[in-house]
Structures are given as structure tokens and as C-alpha cells.
Short mmCIF file of C-alpha atoms in Angstrom, two decimals:
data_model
loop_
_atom_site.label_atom_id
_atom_site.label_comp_id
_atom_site.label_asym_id
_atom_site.label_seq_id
_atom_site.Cartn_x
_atom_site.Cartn_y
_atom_site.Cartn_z
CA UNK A 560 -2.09 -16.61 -47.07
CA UNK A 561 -1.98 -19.78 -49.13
CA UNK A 562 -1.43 -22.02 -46.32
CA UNK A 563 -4.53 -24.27 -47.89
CA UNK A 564 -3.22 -24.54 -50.71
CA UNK A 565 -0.08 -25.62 -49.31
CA UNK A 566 -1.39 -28.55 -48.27
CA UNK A 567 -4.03 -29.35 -51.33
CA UNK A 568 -0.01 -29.80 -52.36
CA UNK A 569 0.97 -32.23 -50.46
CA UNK A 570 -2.08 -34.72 -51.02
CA UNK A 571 -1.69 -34.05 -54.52
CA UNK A 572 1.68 -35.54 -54.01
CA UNK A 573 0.45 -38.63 -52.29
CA UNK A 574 1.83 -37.04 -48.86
CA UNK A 575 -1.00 -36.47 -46.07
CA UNK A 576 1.95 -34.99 -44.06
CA UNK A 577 4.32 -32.59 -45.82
CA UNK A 578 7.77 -32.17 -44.47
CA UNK A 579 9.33 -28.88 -45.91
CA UNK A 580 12.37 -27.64 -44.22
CA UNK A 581 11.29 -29.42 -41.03
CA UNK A 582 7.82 -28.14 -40.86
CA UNK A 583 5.09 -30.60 -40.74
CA UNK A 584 1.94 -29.24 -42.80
CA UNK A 585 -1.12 -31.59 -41.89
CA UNK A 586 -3.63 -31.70 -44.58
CA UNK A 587 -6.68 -29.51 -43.23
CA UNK A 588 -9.58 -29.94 -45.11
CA UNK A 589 -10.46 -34.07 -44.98
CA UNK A 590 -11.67 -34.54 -41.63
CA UNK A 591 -9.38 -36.14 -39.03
CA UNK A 592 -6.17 -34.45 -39.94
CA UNK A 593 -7.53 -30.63 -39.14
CA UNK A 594 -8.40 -28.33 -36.35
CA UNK A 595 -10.91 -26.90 -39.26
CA UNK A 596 -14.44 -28.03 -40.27
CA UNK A 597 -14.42 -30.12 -43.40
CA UNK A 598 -15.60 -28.46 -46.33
CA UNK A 599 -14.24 -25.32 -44.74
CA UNK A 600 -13.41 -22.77 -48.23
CA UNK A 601 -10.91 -20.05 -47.62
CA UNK A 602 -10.40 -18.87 -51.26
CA UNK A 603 -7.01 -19.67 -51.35
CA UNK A 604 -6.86 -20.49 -54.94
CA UNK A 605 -8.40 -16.97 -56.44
CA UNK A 606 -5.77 -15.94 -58.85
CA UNK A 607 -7.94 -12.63 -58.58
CA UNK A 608 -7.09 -10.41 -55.49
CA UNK A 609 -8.37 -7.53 -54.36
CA UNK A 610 -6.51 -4.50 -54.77
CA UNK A 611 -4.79 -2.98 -51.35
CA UNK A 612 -4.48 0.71 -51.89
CA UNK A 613 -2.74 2.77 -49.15
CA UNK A 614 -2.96 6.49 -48.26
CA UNK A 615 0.87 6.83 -47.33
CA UNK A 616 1.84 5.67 -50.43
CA UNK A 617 0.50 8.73 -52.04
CA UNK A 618 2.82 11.16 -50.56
CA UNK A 619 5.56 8.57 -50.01
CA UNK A 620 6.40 5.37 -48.48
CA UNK A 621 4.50 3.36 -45.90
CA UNK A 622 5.82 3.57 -42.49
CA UNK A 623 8.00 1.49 -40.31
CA UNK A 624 4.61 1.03 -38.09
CA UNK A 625 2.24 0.07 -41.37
CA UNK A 626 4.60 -2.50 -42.25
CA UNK A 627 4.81 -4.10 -38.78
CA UNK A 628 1.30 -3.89 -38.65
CA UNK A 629 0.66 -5.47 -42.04
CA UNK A 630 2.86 -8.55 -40.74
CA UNK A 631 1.57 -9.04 -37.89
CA UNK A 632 -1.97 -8.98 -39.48
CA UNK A 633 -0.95 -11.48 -41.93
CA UNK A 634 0.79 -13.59 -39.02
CA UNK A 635 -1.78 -16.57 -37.65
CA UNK A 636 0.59 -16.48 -34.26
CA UNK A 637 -0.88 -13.42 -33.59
CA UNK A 638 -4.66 -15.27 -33.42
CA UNK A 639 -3.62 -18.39 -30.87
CA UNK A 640 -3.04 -21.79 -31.23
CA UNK A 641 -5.85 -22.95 -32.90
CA UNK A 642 -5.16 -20.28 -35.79
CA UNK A 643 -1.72 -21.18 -35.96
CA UNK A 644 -2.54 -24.40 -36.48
CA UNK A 645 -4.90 -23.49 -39.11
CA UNK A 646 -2.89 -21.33 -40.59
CA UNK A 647 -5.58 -18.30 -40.38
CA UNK A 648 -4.33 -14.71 -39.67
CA UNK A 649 -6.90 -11.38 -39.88
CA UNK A 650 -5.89 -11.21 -43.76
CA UNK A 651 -7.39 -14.42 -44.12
CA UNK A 652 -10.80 -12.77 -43.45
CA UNK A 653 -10.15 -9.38 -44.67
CA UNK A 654 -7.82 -10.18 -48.21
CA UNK A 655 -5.69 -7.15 -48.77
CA UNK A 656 -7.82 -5.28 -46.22
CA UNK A 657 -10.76 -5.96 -48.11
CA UNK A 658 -13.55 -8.54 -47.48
CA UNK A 659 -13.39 -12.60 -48.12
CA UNK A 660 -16.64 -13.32 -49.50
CA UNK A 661 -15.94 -16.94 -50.54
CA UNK A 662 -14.96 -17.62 -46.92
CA UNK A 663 -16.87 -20.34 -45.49
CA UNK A 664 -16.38 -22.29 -42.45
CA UNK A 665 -18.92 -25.27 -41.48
CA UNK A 666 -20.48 -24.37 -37.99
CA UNK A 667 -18.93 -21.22 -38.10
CA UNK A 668 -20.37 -19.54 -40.99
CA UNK A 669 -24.33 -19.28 -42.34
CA UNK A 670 -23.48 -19.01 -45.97
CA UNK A 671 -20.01 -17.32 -47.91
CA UNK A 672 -18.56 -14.37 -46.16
CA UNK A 673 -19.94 -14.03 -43.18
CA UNK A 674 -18.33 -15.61 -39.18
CA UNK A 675 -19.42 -16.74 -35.75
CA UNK A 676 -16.81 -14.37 -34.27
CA UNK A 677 -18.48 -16.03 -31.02
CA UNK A 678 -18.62 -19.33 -31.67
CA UNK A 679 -16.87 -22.31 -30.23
CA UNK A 680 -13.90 -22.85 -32.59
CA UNK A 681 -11.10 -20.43 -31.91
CA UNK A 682 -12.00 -19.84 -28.44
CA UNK A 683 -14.50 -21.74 -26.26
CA UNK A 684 -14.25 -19.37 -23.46
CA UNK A 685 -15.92 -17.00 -25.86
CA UNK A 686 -19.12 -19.17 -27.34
CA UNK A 687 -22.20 -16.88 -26.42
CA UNK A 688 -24.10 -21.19 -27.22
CA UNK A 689 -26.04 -19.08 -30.28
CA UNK A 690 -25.23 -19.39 -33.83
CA UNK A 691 -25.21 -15.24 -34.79
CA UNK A 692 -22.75 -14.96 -37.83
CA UNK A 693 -22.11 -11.66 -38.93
CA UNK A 694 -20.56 -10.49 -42.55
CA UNK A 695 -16.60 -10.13 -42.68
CA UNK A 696 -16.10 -6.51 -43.57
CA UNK A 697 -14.02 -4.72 -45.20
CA UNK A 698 -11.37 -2.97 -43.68
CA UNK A 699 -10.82 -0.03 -46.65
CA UNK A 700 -11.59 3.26 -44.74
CA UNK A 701 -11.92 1.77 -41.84
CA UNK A 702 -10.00 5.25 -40.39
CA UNK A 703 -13.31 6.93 -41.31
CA UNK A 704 -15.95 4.23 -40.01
CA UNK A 705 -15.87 4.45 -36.24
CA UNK A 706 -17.64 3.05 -34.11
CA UNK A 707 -16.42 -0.23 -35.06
CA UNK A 708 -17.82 -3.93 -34.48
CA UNK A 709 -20.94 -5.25 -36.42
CA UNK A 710 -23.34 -3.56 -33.70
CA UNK A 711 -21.08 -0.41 -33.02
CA UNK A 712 -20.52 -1.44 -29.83
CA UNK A 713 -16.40 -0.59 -29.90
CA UNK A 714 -15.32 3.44 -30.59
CA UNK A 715 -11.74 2.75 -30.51
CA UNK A 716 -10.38 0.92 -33.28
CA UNK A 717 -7.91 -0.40 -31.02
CA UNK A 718 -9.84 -1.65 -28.57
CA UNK A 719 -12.05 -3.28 -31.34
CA UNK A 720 -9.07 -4.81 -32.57
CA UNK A 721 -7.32 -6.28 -28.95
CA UNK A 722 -11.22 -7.43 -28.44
CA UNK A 723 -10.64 -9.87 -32.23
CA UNK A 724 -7.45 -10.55 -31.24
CA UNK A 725 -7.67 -11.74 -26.93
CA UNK A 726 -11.16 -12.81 -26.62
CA UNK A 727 -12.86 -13.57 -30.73
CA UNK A 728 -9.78 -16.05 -31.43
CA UNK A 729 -7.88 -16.28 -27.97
CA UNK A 730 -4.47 -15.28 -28.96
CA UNK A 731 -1.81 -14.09 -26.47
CA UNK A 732 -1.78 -10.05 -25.19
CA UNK A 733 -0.30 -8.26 -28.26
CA UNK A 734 2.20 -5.83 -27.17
CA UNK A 735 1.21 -2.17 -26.92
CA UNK A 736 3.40 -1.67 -29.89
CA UNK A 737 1.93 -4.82 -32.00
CA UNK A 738 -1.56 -3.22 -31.39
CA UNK A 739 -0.19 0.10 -32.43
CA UNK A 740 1.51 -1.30 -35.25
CA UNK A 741 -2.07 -3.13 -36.65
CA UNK A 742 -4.19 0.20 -36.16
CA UNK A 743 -1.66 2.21 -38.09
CA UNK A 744 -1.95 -0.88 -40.74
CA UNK A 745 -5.70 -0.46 -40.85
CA UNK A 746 -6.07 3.47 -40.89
CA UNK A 747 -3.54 3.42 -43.96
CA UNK A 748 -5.56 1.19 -46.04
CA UNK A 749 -7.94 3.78 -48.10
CA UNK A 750 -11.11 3.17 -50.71
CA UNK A 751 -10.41 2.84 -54.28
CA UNK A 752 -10.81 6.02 -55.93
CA UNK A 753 -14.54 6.20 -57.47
CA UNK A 754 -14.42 9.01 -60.68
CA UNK A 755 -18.43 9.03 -59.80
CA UNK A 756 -18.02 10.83 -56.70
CA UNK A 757 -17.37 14.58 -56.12
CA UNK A 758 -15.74 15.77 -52.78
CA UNK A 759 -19.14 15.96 -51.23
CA UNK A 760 -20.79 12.66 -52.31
CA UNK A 761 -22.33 14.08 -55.24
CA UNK A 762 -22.34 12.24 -58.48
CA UNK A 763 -19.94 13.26 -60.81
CA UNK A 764 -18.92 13.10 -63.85
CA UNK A 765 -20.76 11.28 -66.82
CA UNK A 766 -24.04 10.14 -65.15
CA UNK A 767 -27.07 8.32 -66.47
CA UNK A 768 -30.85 9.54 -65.92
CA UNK A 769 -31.37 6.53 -63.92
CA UNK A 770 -28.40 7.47 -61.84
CA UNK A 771 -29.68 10.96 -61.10
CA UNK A 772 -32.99 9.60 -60.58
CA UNK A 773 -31.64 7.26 -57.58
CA UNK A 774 -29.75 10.31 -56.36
CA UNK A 775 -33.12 12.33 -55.56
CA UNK A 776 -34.68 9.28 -54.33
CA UNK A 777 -31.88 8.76 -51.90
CA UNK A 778 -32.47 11.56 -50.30
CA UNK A 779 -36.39 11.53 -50.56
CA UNK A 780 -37.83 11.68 -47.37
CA UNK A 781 -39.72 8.08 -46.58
CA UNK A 782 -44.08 8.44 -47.25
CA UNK A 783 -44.86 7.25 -43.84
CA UNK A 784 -42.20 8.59 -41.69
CA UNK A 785 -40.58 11.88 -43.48
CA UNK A 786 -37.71 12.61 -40.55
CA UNK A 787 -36.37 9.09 -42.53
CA UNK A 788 -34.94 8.75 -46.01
CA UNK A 789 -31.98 7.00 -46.62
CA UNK A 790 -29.56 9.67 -47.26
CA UNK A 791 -30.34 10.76 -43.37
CA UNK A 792 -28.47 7.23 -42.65
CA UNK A 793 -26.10 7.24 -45.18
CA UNK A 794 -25.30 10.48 -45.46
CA UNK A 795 -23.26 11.38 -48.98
CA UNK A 796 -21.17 14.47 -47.15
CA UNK A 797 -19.90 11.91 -44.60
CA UNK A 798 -18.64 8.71 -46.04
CA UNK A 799 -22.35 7.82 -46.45
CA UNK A 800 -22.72 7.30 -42.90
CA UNK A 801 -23.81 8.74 -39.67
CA UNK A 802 -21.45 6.54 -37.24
CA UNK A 803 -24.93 5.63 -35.91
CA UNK A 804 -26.67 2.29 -34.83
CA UNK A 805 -30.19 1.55 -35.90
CA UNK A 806 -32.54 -0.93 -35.68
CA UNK A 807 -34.15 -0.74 -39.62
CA UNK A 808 -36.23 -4.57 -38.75
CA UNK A 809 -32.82 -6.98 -39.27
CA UNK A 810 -32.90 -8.38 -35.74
CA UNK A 811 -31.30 -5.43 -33.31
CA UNK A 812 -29.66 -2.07 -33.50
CA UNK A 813 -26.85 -2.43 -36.32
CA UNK A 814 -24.04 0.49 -37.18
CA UNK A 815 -24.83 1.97 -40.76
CA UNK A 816 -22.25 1.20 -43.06
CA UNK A 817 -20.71 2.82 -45.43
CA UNK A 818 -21.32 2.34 -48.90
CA UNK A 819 -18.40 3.55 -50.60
CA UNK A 820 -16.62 0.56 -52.16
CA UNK A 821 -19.81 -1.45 -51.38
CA UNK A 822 -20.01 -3.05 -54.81
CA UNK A 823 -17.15 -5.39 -53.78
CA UNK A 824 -18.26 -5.86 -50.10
CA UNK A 825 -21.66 -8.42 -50.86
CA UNK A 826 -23.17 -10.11 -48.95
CA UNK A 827 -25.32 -7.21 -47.66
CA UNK A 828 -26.14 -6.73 -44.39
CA UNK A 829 -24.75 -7.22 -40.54
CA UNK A 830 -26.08 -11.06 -41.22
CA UNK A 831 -25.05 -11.00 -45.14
CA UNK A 832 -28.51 -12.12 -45.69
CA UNK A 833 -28.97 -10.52 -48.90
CA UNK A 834 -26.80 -11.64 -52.50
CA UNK A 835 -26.81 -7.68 -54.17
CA UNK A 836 -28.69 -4.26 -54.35
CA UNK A 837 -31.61 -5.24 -55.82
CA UNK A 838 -32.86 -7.31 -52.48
CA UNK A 839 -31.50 -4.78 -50.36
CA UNK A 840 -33.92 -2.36 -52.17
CA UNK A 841 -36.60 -4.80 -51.83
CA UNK A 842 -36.31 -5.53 -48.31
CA UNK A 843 -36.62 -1.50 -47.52
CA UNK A 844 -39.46 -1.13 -49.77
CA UNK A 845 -41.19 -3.36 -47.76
CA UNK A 846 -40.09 -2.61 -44.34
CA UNK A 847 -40.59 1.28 -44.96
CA UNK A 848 -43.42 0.82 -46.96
CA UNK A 849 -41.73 2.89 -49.45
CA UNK A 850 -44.20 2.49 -52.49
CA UNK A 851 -41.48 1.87 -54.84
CA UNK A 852 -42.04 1.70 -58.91
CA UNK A 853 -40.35 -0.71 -60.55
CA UNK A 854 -38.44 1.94 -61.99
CA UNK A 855 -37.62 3.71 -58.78
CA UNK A 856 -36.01 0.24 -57.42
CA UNK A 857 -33.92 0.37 -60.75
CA UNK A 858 -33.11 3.64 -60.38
CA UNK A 859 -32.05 2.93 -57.13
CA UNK A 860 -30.03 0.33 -58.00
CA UNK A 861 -28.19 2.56 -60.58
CA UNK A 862 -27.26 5.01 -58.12
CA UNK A 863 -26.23 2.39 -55.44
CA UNK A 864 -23.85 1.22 -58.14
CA UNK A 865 -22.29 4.35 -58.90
CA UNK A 866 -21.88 5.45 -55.44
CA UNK A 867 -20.32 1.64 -54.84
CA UNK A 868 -17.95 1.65 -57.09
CA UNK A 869 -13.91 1.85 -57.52
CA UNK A 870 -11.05 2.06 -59.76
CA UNK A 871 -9.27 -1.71 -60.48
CA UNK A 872 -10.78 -3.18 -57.98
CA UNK A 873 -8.95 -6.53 -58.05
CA UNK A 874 -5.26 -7.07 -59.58
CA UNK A 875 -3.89 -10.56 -60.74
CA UNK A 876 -1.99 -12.53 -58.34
CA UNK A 877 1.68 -13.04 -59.01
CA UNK A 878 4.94 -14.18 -57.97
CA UNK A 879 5.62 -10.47 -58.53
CA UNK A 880 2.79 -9.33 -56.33
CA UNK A 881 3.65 -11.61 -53.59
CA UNK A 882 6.87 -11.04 -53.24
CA UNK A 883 6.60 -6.83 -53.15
CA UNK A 884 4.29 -8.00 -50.03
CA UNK A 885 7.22 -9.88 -48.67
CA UNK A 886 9.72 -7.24 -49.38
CA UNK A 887 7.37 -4.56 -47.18
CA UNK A 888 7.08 -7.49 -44.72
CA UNK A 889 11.16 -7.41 -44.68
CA UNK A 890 11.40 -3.79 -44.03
CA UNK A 891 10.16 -4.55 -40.33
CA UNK A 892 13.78 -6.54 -40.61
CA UNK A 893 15.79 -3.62 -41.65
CA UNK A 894 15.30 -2.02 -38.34
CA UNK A 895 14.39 -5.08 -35.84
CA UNK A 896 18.12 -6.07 -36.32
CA UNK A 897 19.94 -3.17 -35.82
CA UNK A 898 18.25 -3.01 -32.58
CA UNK A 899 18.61 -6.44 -31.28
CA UNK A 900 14.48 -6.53 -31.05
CA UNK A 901 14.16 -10.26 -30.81
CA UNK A 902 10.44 -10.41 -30.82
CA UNK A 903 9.94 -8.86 -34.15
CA UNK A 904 12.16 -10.47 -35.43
CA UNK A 905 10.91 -13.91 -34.73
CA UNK A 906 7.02 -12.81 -35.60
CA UNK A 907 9.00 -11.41 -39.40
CA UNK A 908 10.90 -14.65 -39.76
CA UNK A 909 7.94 -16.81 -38.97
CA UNK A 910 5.77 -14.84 -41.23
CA UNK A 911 7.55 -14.24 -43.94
CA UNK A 912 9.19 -17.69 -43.97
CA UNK A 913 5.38 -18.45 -44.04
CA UNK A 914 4.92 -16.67 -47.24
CA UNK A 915 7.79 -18.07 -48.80
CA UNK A 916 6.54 -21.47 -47.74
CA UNK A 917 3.24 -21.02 -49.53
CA UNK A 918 4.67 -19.21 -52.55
CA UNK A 919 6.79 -22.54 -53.12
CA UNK A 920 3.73 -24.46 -53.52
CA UNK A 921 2.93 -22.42 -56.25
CA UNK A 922 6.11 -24.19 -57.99
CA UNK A 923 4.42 -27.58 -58.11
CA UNK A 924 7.35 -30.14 -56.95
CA UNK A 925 7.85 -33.34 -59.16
CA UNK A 926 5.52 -35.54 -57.53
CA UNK A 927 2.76 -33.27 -59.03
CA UNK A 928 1.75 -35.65 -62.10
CA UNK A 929 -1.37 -32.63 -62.96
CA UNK A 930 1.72 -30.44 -64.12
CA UNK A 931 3.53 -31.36 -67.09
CA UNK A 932 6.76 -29.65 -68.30
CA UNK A 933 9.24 -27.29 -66.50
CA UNK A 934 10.54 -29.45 -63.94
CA UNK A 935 14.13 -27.88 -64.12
CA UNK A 936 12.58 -24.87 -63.92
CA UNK A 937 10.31 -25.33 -60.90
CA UNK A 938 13.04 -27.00 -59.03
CA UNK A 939 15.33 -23.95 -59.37
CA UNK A 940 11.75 -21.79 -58.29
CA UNK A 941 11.41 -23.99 -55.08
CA UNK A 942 15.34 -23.94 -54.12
CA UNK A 943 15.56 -20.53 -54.51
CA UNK A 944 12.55 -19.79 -52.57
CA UNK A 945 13.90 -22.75 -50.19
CA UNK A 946 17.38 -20.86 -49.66
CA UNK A 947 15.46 -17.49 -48.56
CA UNK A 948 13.78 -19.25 -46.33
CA UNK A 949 16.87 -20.90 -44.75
CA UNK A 950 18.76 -17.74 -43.99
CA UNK A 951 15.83 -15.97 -42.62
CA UNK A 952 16.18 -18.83 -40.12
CA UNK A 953 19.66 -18.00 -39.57
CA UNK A 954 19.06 -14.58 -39.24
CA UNK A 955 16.63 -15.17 -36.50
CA UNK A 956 19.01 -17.58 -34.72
CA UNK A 957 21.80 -14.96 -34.52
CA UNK A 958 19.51 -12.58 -33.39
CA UNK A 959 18.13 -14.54 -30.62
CA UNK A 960 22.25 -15.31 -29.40
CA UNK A 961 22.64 -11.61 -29.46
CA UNK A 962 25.18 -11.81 -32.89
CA UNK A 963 23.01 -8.70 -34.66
CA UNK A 964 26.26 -8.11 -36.36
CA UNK A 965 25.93 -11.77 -38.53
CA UNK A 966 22.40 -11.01 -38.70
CA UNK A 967 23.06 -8.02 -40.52
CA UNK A 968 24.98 -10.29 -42.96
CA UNK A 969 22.93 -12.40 -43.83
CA UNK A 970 20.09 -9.80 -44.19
CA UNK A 971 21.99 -8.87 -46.80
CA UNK A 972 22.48 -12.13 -48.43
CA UNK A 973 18.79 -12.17 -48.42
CA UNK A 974 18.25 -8.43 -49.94
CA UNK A 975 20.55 -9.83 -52.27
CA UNK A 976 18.77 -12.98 -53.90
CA UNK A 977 15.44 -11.12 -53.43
CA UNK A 978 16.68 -7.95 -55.63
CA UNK A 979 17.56 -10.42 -58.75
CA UNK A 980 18.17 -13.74 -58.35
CA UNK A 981 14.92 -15.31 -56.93
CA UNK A 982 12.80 -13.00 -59.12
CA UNK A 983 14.74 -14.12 -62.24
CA UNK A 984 14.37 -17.82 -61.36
CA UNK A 985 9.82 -17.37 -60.55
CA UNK A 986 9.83 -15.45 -63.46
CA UNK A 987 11.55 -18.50 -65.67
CA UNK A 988 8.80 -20.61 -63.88
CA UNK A 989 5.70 -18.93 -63.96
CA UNK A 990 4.35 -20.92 -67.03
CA UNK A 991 4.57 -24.48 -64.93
CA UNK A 992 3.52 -22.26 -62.53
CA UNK A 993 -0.15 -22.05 -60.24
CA UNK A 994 -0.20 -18.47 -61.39
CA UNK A 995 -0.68 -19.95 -65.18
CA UNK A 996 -4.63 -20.03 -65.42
CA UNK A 997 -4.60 -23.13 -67.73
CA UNK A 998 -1.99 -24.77 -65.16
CA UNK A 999 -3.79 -23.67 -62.17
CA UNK A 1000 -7.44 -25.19 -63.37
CA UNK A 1001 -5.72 -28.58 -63.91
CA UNK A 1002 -4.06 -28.34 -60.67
CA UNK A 1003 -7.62 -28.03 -59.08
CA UNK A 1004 -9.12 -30.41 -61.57
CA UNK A 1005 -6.65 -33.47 -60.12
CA UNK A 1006 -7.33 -32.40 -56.40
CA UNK A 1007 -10.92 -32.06 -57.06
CA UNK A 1008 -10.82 -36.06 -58.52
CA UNK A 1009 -8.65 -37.23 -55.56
CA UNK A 1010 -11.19 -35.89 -53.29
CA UNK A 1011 -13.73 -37.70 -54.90
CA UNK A 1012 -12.27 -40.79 -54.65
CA UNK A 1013 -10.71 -40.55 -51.27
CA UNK A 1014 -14.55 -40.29 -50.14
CA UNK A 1015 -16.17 -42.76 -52.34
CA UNK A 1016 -13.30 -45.25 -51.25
CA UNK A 1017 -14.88 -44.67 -47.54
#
């Protein structure tokens, strides 16, 4: 998921090609050297990540199935060549199942957040010749949210999902049980718990007048039209939504979504047209003619927040985070060996060896002049990380000859330097590390200058 920063890496290194363990990583941001547009920003960088929360995990661990699905929707193979190439998977979109809204791609994207999932880019076979972004989503609760698709046009989650997959980006047929695998992934991801909310919708807990206020105006029927209010849309009892599409005067009939977690999901709207609540509020007062008091829109406002909300919505990025990712990535391993299943294996190795790839980075190498200090310790980081990567190789290679017994073995001698010794050594690092904030913001500081001059030198 860092596979930008990967190569910000290597031209901060003076390489425009980086060679790691045979790979070739072209720069993809300057121009010539990339299948993306230039100035394309995938938020890479954020040291802030939204926080994945998963309904198995609350009665136990996730599943075989959610694990290969969360691979294989981390896994840019999955998306065609032109993703692969670009290193983009569906989590580079939806970050830990929520919404990207940094993400912007020139030609591809009107403003932050929002995609062309018609456009030209990923697959010209697809390009409706009209420039119709819509806003990424997020996926948390998507189990509750049918139909799916910005205009509701998909019921099935799955078919929504084959429909991204064969004909938005162009990647191969997913197997029945890859598709499988990715629904289960989605349904498992749940909302952040909101202490606001009562089991019905109703606001709970410590609430403020202007909270309560917003409440009964939610559910106000509209002046001019009383069979409308906006609690007959987004109805609290059911997720606040009706699994409906409407046209409310946005340019066509649009599903109503829900607004449970929506404080993290700006932009607004199937277009992301609008920056927060207060314009949303606006732009109903005056479609509706609603007659809204400055104080009602406030009120409003209050209420949208509370209903929005959730508990730690974002959690720091770490080595320590990334790798309990990889380790549920690795569980698809534990039982792809045993039973010879040479597909999955090859989409876990080239995944996770992916991960590993772009968690090196992270380490910067000693070519880096913007990091100071460390250098032992980042070189033991980057080997370490190296050497993981290196047997998941092998342990693809003897699966693929049909040796599932010397797979096995070195499965374990990767268990075994993930349990203790790889952790140990990105621990030792961390402080010469991009997950350092001070470290990080010089890091970005340099590559921000190179830029500059590489373009004022044209």
C-alpha cells in the first residue's frame, strides 16, 4: 500500500529505477516513467490510518475466507495490468475499508476523493467519453448498504464487486472463490462504534440542546412537500437509509447513503461536490425550500455530527501495525500449502512480498542523505525484511514443483523470524525510521526540493 512511496525512495537515492531483489520499481509520479498521471496523490505518506474494525473479531478470529479476501483486495494483480503496474489494489481507494479522501488522480479525478470509475485509464474498453467522477466510499457496513454502486444500480455485492474488478479496471476473471473470498472481506468490515447512538438510531447518551434540536428537525416533515423530511430518506431505525435511489436535484437518481461513520467519509455527495455538513445543509435548504434559521442549520449540523461519528477513528501507522496485516495476510499460507493450492499461493507471495517490499522503504537505505543516524540499524531493518521476502519466494517455488513438504519448512522459517526476530530488529529502527514524525517530514521535505529542481532544470 506504499508502493509510492517506494519509489519517492528510490529518486531520493539518485536511482530513477530501483532494483530490489530483482524487481524493477519505475518512478511513477514525474511524467515519462509512469502509467499514472503526474501529480497523481495517493496518500501514501499519512502516518494516520484509518482504523479497520471487523465484526468476526468480536466473537473470535477472522476467517480463512476474510483473510483471503483481505489479500486479494490489497493485491493490484487482482485489478490488471495497468494496476499492477501502478501498484493500485481496491485498498488503495478504500484504506482499511474506509474511504481515501486525499486520492487524486489527474484526468481521473474532479477534486480529492472522488474517481472516473469509467474513464479511459485502467480500461479503455470501459470509457463512457464523459468525465462523471463519483466519491470513493467507504466500505464500513457495506453488509448493511445494499444496493451497491454510486446510482444503486448493483443488488448483489458480488456482482458489484466482479463489475470493479472485470470491466472498471479490466483485470482477469477472479475465481468464484477469489470473489467469495473479497465479499466475505467486505461484509466483515463493521462501523466504529458511536456511544451517541441507541439500538434504534436514537441519540444517546450525553446530548446537547442543539443536538436534540437537529434530531426533531430530522425528522420534520419538509414545508412544501410534507410526505418528505429527511429522516424518511435516512431513516435512523435502518442504518439511516432506505436502500432507495432518489433524484434530490444532484444530476440523476442517486442511492441514499448512510450516514453512520459519515464524519470521516467527506467529500459529500455521489459527485463529492460538497467539503462538510454545513454545505450539505445549505444545498437542501435551498433545493427543498426548507426555510431554515440560522440556528436550525446549526442545529442540524450538531446532530449530523453526532449521528456521524465513531470511536478512534484513525490509529498511527507502524511497523507493528503493518506487519499484524501481513501476519493475517500469511494465514491464507497456513492452509494454501498444505493443500498444494498453487494459485493462492502465488497471489500471498506476491502480495505480501509486496508489503514487505514497501515496509523496507520505510528503513531509508544509505543513499538517503535526508536521514541522519541509525545506519546499522536500518540496514539490519531492511535485511531482515529482505530475508522474509526471499523465502516467501522459495516457498512459492516449491510449491509450484509440487515439494509442499519444503514449503512447509520454510513457512516455518518465516513464522519464525516474523514471531521475534524481524520485530526486534523494526523496533531497534523505528527512530531512523519513516514512522518517526520528525524523520518522516524531512524525508518529504528533501523529495519535495528534488522535485522542484528536477522541473525547474527542464
Amino acid at each position: 500500500m506504499r508502493s509510492l512511496h517506494l519509489r519517492l525512495a528510490a529518486l531520493l537515492s539518485g536511482v530513477i529505477g530501483l532494483a530490489l531483489l530483482g524487481r524493477a520499481v519505475a518512478f511513477p509520479v514525474d511524467g515519462d516513467k509512469t502509467v499514472l498521471p503526474v501529480a497523481t496523490e495517493l496518500n501514501e505518506d499519512a502516518l494516520d490510518k484509518p482504523r479497520e474494525v471487523f465484526q468476526s473479531e468480536r466473537t473470535g478470529a477472522k476467517s480463512y475466507l476474510v483473510n483471503l479476501g483481505d489479500l486479494a483486495f490489497n493485491s493490484p494483480g487482482l485489478l490488471g495490468d495497468v494496476a499492477r503496474q501502478a501498484g493500485v489494489s481496491c485498498g488503495t481507494c478504500h484504506v482499511n475499508g474506509a474511504n481515501n479522501a486525499k486520492f487524486f488522480m489527474p484526468k481521473m479525478s474532479s477534486r480529492p476523493g472522488t474517481f472516473d470509475t469509467t474513464g479511459p485509464l485502467f480500461n479503455p474498453k470501459a470509457n463512457n467519453l464523459a468525465f462523471d467522477p463519483v466519491r470513493i466510499p467507504s466500505l464500513r457496513g457495506a453488509r448493511y448498504l445494499a444496493p451497491y454502486g454510486a446510482d444503486g444500480r448493483f443488488a448483489s455485492l458480488r456482482d458489484f464487486v466482479h463489475n470493479v474488478i472485470t470491466n472498471e479496471f479490466a483485470g482477469p476473471e477472479p475465481s468464484p472463490a477469489t470473489l467469495d473470498a473479497i465479499v466475505a472481506y467486505i461484509h466483515d468490515i463493521d462501523f466504529l462504534p458511536n456511544p451517541s447512538l441507541g439500538p434504534a438510531g436514537r441519540l444517546a447518551g450525553k446530548i446537547s440542546d442543539a443536538e436534540r434540536r437537529g434530531e426533531a428537525l430530522f425528522a420534520k416533515p419538509f414545508p412544501h412537500d410534507p410526505s418528505l423530511s429527511c429522516a424518511g430518506c435516512h431513516v435512523p431505525s435502518s442504518g439511516f437509509l432506505d436502500h432507495q435511489q432518489h433524484d434530490i436535484g444532484s444530476g440523476g437518481l442517486f442511492k441514499t447513503p448512510t450516514l453512520r461513520n459519515a464524519d470521516f467519509n467527506a467529500p459529500y455527495f455521489h459527485d463529492g461536490r460538497f467539503d462538510n455538513y454545513n454545505q450539505v445543509v445549505d444545498y437542501f435548504d435551498r433545493t427543498f425550500q426548507l426555510d431554515l434559521s440560522a440556528q436550525d442549520k446549526g442545529d442540524l449540523v450538531a446532530y449530523l455530527t453526532a449521528v456521524g461519528d465513531g470511536a478512534q477513528p484513525y490509529e498511527r501507522d507502524g511497523a507493528g501495525a503493518t506487519l499484524n496485516e501481513i501476519n493475517d495476510f500469511s494465514m491464507v499460507l497456513a492452509t494454501a500449502i498444505p493443500a498444494g493450492d498453487k494459485d493462492i499461493v502465488a497471489l500471498a507471495v506476491d502480495t505480501i512480498g509486496r508489503e514487505l517490499r514497501e515496509l523496507t522503504e520505510q528503513y531509508p537505505d544509505r543513499k538517503n542523505t535526508s536521514v541522519s543516524g541509525g545506519e546499522q540499524q536500518r540496514v539490519l531493518a531492511r535485511n531482515g525484511l529482505k530475508e522474509l521476502v526471499l523465502t516467501l519466494r522459495r516457498i512459492e517455488m516449491a510449491v509450484a514443483a509440487g515439494r509442499n513438504a519444503d514449503a512447509a519448512t520454510e513457512f516455518r522459517n518465516y513464522r519464525n523470524l516474523m514471531a521475534a526476530a524481524v520485530p526486534a530488529l523494526l523496533a531497534s529502527a523505528e527512530p531512523w525510521s519513516l514512522f518517526n514524525q520528525d524523520v518522516h517530514d524531512q524525508h518529504y521535505a528533501a523529495f519535495r526540493q528534488v522535485m522542484r529542481s528536477r522541473h525547474l532544470s527542464r
